[in-house]
JSON list of C-alpha atoms in Angstrom, two decimals:
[
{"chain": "T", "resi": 1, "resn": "UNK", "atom": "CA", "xyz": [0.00, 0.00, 0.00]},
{"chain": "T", "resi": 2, "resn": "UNK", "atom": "CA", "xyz": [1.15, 3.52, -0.68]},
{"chain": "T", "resi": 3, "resn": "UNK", "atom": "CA", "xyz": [0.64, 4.60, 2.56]},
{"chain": "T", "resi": 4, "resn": "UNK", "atom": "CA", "xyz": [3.57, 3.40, 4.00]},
{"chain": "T", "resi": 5, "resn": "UNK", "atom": "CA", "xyz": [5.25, 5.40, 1.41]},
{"chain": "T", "resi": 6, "resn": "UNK", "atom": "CA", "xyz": [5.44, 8.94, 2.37]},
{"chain": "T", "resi": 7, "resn": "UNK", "atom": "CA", "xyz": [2.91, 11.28, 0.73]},
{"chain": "T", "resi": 8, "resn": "UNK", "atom": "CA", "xyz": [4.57, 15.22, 0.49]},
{"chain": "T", "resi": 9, "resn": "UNK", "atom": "CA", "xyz": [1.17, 17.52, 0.73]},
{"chain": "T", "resi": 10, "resn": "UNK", "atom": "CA", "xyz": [1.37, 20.86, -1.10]},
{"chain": "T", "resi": 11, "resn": "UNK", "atom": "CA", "xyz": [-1.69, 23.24, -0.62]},
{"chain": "T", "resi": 12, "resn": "UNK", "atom": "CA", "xyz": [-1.62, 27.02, -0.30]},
{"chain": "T", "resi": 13, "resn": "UNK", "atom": "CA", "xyz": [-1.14, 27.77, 3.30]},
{"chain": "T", "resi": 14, "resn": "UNK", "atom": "CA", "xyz": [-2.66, 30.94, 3.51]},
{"chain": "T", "resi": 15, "resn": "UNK", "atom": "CA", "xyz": [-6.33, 29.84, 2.37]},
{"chain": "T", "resi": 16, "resn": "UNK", "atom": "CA", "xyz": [-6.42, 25.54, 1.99]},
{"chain": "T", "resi": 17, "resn": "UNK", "atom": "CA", "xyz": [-4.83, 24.73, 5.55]},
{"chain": "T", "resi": 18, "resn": "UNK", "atom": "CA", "xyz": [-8.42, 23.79, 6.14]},
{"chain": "T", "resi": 19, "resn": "UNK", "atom": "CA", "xyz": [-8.10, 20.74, 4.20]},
{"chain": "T", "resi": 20, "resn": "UNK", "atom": "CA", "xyz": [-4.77, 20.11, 4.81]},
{"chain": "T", "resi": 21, "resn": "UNK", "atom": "CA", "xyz": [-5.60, 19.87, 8.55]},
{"chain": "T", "resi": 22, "resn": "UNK", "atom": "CA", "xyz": [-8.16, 17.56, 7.85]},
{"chain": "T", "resi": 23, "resn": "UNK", "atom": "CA", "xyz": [-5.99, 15.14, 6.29]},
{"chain": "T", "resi": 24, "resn": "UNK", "atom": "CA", "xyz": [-3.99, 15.57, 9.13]},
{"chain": "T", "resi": 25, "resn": "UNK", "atom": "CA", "xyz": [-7.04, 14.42, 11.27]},
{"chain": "T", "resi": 26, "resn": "UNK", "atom": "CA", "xyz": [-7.72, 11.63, 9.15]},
{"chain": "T", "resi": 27, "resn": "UNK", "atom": "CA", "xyz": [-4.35, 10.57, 9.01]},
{"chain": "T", "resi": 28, "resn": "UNK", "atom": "CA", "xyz": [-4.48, 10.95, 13.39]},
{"chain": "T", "resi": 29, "resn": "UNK", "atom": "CA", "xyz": [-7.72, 8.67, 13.47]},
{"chain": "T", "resi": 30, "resn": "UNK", "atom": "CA", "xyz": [-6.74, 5.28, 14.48]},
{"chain": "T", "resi": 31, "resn": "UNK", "atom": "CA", "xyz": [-9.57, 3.67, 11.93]},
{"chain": "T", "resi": 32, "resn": "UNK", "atom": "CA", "xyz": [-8.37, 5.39, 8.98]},
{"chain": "T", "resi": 33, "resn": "UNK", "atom": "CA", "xyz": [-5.49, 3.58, 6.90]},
{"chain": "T", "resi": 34, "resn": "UNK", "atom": "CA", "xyz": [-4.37, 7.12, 5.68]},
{"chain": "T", "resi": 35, "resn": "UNK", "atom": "CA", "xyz": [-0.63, 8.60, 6.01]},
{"chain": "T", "resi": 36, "resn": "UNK", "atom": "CA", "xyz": [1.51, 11.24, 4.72]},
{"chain": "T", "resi": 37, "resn": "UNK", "atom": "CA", "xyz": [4.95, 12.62, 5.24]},
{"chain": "T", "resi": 38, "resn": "UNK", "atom": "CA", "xyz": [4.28, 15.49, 7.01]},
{"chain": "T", "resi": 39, "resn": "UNK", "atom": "CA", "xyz": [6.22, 17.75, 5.27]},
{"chain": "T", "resi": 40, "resn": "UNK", "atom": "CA", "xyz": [5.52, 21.29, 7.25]},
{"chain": "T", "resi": 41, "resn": "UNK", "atom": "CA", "xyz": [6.03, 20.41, 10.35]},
{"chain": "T", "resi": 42, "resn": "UNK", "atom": "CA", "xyz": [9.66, 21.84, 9.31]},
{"chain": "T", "resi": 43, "resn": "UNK", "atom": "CA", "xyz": [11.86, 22.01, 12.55]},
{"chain": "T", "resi": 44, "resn": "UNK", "atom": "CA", "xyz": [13.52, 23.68, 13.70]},
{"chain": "T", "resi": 45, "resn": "UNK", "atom": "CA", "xyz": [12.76, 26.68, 10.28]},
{"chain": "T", "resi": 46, "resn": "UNK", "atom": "CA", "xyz": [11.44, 29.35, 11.70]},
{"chain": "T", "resi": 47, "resn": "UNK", "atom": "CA", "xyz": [9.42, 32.67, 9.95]},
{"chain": "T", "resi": 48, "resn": "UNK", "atom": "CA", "xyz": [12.91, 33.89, 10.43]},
{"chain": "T", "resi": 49, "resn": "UNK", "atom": "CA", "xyz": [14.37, 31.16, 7.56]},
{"chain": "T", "resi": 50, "resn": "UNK", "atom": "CA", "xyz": [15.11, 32.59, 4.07]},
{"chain": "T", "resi": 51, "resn": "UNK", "atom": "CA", "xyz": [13.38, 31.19, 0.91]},
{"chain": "T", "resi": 52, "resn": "UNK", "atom": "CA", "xyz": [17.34, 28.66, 0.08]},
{"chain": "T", "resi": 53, "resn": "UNK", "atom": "CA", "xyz": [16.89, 27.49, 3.28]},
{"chain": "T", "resi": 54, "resn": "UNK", "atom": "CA", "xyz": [13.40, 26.79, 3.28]},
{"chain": "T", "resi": 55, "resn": "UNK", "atom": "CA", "xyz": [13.90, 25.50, -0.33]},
{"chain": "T", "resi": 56, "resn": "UNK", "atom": "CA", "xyz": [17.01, 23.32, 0.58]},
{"chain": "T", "resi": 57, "resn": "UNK", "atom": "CA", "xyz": [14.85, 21.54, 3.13]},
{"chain": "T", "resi": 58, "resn": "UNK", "atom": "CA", "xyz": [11.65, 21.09, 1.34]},
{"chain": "T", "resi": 59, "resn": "UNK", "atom": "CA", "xyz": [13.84, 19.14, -1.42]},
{"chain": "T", "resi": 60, "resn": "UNK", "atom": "CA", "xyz": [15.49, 16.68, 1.56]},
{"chain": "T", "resi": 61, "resn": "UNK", "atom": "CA", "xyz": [12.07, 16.03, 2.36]},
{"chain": "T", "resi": 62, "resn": "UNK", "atom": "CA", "xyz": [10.70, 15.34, -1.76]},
{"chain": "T", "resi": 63, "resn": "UNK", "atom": "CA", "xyz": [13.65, 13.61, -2.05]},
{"chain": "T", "resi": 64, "resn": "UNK", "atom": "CA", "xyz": [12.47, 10.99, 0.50]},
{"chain": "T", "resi": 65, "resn": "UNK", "atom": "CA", "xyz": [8.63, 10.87, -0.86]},
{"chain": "T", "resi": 66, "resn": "UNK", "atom": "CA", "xyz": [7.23, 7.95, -3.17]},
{"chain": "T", "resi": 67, "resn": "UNK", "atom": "CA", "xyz": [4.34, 10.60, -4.11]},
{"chain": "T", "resi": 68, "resn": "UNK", "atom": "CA", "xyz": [2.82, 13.91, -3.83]},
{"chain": "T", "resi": 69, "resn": "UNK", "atom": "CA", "xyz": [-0.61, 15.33, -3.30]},
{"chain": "T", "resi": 70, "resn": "UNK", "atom": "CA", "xyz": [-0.95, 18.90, -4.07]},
{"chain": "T", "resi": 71, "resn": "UNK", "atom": "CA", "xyz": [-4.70, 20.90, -3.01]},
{"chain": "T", "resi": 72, "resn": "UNK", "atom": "CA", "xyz": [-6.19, 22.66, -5.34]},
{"chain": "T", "resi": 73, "resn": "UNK", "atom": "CA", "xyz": [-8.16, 25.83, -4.18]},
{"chain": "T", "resi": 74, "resn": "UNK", "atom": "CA", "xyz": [-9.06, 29.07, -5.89]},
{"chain": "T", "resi": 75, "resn": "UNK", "atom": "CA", "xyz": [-5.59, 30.70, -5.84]},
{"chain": "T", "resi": 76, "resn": "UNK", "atom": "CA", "xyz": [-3.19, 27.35, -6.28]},
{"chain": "T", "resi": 77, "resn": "UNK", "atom": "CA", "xyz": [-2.61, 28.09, -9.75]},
{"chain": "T", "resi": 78, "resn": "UNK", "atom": "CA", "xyz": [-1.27, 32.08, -8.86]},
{"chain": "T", "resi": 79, "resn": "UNK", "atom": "CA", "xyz": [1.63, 30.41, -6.29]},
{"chain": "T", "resi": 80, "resn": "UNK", "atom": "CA", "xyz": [4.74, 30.39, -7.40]},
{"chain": "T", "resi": 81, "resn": "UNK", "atom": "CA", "xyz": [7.28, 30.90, -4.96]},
{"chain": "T", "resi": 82, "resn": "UNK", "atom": "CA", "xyz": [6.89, 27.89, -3.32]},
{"chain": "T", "resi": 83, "resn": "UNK", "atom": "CA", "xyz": [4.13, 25.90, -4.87]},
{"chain": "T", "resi": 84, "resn": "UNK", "atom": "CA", "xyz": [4.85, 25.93, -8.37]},
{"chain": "T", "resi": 85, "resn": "UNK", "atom": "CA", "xyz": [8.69, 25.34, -6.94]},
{"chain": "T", "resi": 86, "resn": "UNK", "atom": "CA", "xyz": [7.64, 22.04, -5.23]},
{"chain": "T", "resi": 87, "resn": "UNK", "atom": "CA", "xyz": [5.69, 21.19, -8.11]},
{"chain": "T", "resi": 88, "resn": "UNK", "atom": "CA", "xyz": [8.72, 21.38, -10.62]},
{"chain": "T", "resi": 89, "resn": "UNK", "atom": "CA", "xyz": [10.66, 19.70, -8.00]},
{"chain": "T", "resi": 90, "resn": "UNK", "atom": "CA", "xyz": [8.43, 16.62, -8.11]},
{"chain": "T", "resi": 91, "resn": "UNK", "atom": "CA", "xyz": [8.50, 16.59, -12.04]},
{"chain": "T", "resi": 92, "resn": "UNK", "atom": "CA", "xyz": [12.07, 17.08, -12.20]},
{"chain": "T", "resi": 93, "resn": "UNK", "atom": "CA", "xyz": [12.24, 13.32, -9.44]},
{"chain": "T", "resi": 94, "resn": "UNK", "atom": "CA", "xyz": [9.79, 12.01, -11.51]},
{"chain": "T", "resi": 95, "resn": "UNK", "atom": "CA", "xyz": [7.03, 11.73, -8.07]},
{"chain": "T", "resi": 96, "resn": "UNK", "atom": "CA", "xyz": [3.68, 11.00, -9.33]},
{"chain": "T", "resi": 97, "resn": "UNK", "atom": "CA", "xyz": [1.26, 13.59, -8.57]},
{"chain": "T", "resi": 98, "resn": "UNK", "atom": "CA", "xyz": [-2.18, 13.57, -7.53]},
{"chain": "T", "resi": 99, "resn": "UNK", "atom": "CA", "xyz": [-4.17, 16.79, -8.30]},
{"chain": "T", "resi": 100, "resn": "UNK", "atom": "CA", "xyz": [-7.38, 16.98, -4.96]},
{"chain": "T", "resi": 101, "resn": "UNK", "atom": "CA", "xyz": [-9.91, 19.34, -6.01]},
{"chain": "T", "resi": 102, "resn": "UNK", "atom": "CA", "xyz": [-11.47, 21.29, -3.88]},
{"chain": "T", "resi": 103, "resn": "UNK", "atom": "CA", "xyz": [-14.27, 22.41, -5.83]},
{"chain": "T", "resi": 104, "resn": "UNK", "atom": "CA", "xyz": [-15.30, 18.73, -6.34]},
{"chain": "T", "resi": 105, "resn": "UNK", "atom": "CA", "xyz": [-14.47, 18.39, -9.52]},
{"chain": "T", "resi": 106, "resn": "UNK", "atom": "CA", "xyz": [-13.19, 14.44, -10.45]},
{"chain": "T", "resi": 107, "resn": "UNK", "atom": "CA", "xyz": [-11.26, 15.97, -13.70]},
{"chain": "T", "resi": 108, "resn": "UNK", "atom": "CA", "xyz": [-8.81, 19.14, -14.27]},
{"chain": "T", "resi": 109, "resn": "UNK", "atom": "CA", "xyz": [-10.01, 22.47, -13.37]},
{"chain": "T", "resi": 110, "resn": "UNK", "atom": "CA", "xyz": [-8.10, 24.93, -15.91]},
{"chain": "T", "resi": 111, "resn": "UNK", "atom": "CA", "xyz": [-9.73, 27.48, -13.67]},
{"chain": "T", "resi": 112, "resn": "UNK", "atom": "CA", "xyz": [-7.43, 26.54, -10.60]},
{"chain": "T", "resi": 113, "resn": "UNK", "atom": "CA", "xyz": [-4.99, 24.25, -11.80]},
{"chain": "T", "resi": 114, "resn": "UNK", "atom": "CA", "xyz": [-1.30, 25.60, -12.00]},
{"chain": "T", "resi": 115, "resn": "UNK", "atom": "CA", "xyz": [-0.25, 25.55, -15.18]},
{"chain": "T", "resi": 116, "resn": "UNK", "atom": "CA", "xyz": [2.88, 23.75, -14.73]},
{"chain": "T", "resi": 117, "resn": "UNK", "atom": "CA", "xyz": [1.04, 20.73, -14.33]},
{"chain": "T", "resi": 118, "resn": "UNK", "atom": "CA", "xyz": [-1.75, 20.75, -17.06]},
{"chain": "T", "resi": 119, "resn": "UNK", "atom": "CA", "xyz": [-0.06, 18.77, -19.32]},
{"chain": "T", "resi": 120, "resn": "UNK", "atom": "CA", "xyz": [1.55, 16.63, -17.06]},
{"chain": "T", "resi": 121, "resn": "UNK", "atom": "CA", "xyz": [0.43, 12.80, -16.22]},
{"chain": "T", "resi": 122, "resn": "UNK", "atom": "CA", "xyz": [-0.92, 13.82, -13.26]},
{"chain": "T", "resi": 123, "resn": "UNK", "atom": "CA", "xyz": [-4.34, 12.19, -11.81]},
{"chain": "T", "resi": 124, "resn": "UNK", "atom": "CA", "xyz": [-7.28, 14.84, -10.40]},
{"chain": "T", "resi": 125, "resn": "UNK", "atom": "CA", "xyz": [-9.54, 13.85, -8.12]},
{"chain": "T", "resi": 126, "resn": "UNK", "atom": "CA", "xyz": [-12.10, 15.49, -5.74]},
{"chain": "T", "resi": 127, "resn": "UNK", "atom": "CA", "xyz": [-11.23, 15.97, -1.85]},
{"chain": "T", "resi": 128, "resn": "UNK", "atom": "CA", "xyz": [-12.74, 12.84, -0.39]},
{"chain": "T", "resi": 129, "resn": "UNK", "atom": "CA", "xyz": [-11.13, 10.53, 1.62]},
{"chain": "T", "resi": 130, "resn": "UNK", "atom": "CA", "xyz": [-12.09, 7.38, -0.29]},
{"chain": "T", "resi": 131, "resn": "UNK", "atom": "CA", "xyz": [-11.19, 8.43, -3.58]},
{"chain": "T", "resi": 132, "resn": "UNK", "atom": "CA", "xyz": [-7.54, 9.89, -2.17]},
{"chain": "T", "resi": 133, "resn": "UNK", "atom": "CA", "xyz": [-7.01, 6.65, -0.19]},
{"chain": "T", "resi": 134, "resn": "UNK", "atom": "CA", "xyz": [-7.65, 5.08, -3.95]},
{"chain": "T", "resi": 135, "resn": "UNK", "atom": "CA", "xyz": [-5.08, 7.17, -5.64]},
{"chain": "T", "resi": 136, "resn": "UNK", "atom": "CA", "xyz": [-2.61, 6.31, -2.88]},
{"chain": "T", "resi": 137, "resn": "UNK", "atom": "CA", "xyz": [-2.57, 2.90, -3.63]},
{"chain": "T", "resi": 138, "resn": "UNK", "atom": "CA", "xyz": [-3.13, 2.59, -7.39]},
{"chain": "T", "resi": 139, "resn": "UNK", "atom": "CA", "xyz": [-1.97, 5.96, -9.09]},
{"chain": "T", "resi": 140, "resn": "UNK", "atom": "CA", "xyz": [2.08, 5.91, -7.91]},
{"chain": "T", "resi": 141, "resn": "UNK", "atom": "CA", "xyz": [1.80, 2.32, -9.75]},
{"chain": "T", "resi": 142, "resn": "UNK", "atom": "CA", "xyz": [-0.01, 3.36, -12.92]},
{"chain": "T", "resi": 143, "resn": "UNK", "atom": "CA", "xyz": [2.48, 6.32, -12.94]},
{"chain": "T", "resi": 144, "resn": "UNK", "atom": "CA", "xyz": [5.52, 4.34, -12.77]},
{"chain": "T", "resi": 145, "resn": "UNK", "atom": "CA", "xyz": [4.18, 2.03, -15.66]},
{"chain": "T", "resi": 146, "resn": "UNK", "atom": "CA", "xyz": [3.33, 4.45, -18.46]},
{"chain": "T", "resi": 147, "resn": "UNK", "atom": "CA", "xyz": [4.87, 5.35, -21.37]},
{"chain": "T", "resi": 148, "resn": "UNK", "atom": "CA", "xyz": [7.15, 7.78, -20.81]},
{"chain": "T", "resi": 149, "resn": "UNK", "atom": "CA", "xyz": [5.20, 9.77, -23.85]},
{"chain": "T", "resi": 150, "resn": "UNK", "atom": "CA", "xyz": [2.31, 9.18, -21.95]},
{"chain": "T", "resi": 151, "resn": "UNK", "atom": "CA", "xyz": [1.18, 13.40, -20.95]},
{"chain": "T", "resi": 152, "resn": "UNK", "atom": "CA", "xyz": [-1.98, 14.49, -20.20]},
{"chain": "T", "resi": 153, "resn": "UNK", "atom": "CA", "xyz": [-4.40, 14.92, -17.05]},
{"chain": "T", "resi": 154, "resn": "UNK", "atom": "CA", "xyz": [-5.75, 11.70, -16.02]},
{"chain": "T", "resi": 155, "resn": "UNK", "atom": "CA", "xyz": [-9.20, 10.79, -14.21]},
{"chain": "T", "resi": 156, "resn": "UNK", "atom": "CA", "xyz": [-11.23, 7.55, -12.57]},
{"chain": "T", "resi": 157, "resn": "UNK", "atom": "CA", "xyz": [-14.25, 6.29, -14.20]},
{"chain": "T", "resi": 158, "resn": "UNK", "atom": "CA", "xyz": [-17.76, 6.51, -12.77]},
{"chain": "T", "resi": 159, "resn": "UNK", "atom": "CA", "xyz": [-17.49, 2.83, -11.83]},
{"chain": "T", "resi": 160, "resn": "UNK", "atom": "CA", "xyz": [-14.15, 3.08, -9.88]},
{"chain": "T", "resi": 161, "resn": "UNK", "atom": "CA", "xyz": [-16.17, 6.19, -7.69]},
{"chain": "T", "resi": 162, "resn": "UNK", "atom": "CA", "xyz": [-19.33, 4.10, -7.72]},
{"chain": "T", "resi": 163, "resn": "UNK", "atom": "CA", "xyz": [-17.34, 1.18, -6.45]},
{"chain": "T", "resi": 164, "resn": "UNK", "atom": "CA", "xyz": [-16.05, 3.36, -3.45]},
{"chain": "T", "resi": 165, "resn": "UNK", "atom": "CA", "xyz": [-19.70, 4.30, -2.55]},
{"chain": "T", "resi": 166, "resn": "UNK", "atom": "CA", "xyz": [-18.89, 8.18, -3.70]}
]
């Protein structure tokens, strides 16, 4: 299962720690199968650390990650110091990504999706638990067995969210 692999979570800080702090809730509830590297809980960085050293150890940490989840909210796609830098980071280690939408959409969102990843193999999903437990365990798989011509956003069928009850 994926989740013993560590998950890096990128999200805009400023307005989507609500849902980041969810997953951190589901990940702390002892009947949820759910984990992720938690890659913000940055010690000892400080609001004192420049943007290298913040940098230097964010890559240590993608470095060390088997995939990444990155929340998409209405002003994702206009980050760039550090999201859009975290996102190039994982296409440069080759980390499968998997787009959570938090407008509920179960495909891309041109509307909020950063542009760096459009064209990217990249799966989006909605932010459910069920349906991000699923990419966990089958997407880092599918990833690692396409063709490396293989570009485009990526989705899950009706029957795969029917099958999951969502």
């Amino acid at each position: 299962m994926s989740y013993k692999n560590k998950t890096y979570v990128i999200f805009d800080g400023d307005t989507d720690m609500w849902a980041y702090r969810y997953m951190r809730g589901w990940r702390a509830n002892e009947n949820i199968d759910f984990n992720f590297f938690d890659a913000h809980d940055l010690k000892p960085l400080t609001d004192l650390a420049g943007e290298d050293t913040v940098k230097r150890r964010l890559k240590e940490r993608l470095s060390n990650t088997k995939q990444a989840i990155v929340i998409i909210g209405d002003s994702t796609k206009n980050l760039y110091r550090f999201v859009r830098w975290e996102l190039q980071t994982c296409l440069d280690l080759d980390i499968p990504i998997i787009a959570v939408n938090l407008d509920g959409s179960r495909r891309q969102n041109n509307d909020f999706c950063p542009a760096i990843i459009r064209d990217e193999y990249v799966v989006y999903i909605p932010f459910k638990l069920k349906i991000i437990q699923h990419a966990l365990d089958n997407f880092p798989s599918e990833y690692h067995r396409r063709n490396l011509s293989d570009k485009g956003p990526r989705f899950y069928n009706e029957s795969i969210y029917k099958q999951l009850g969502i």
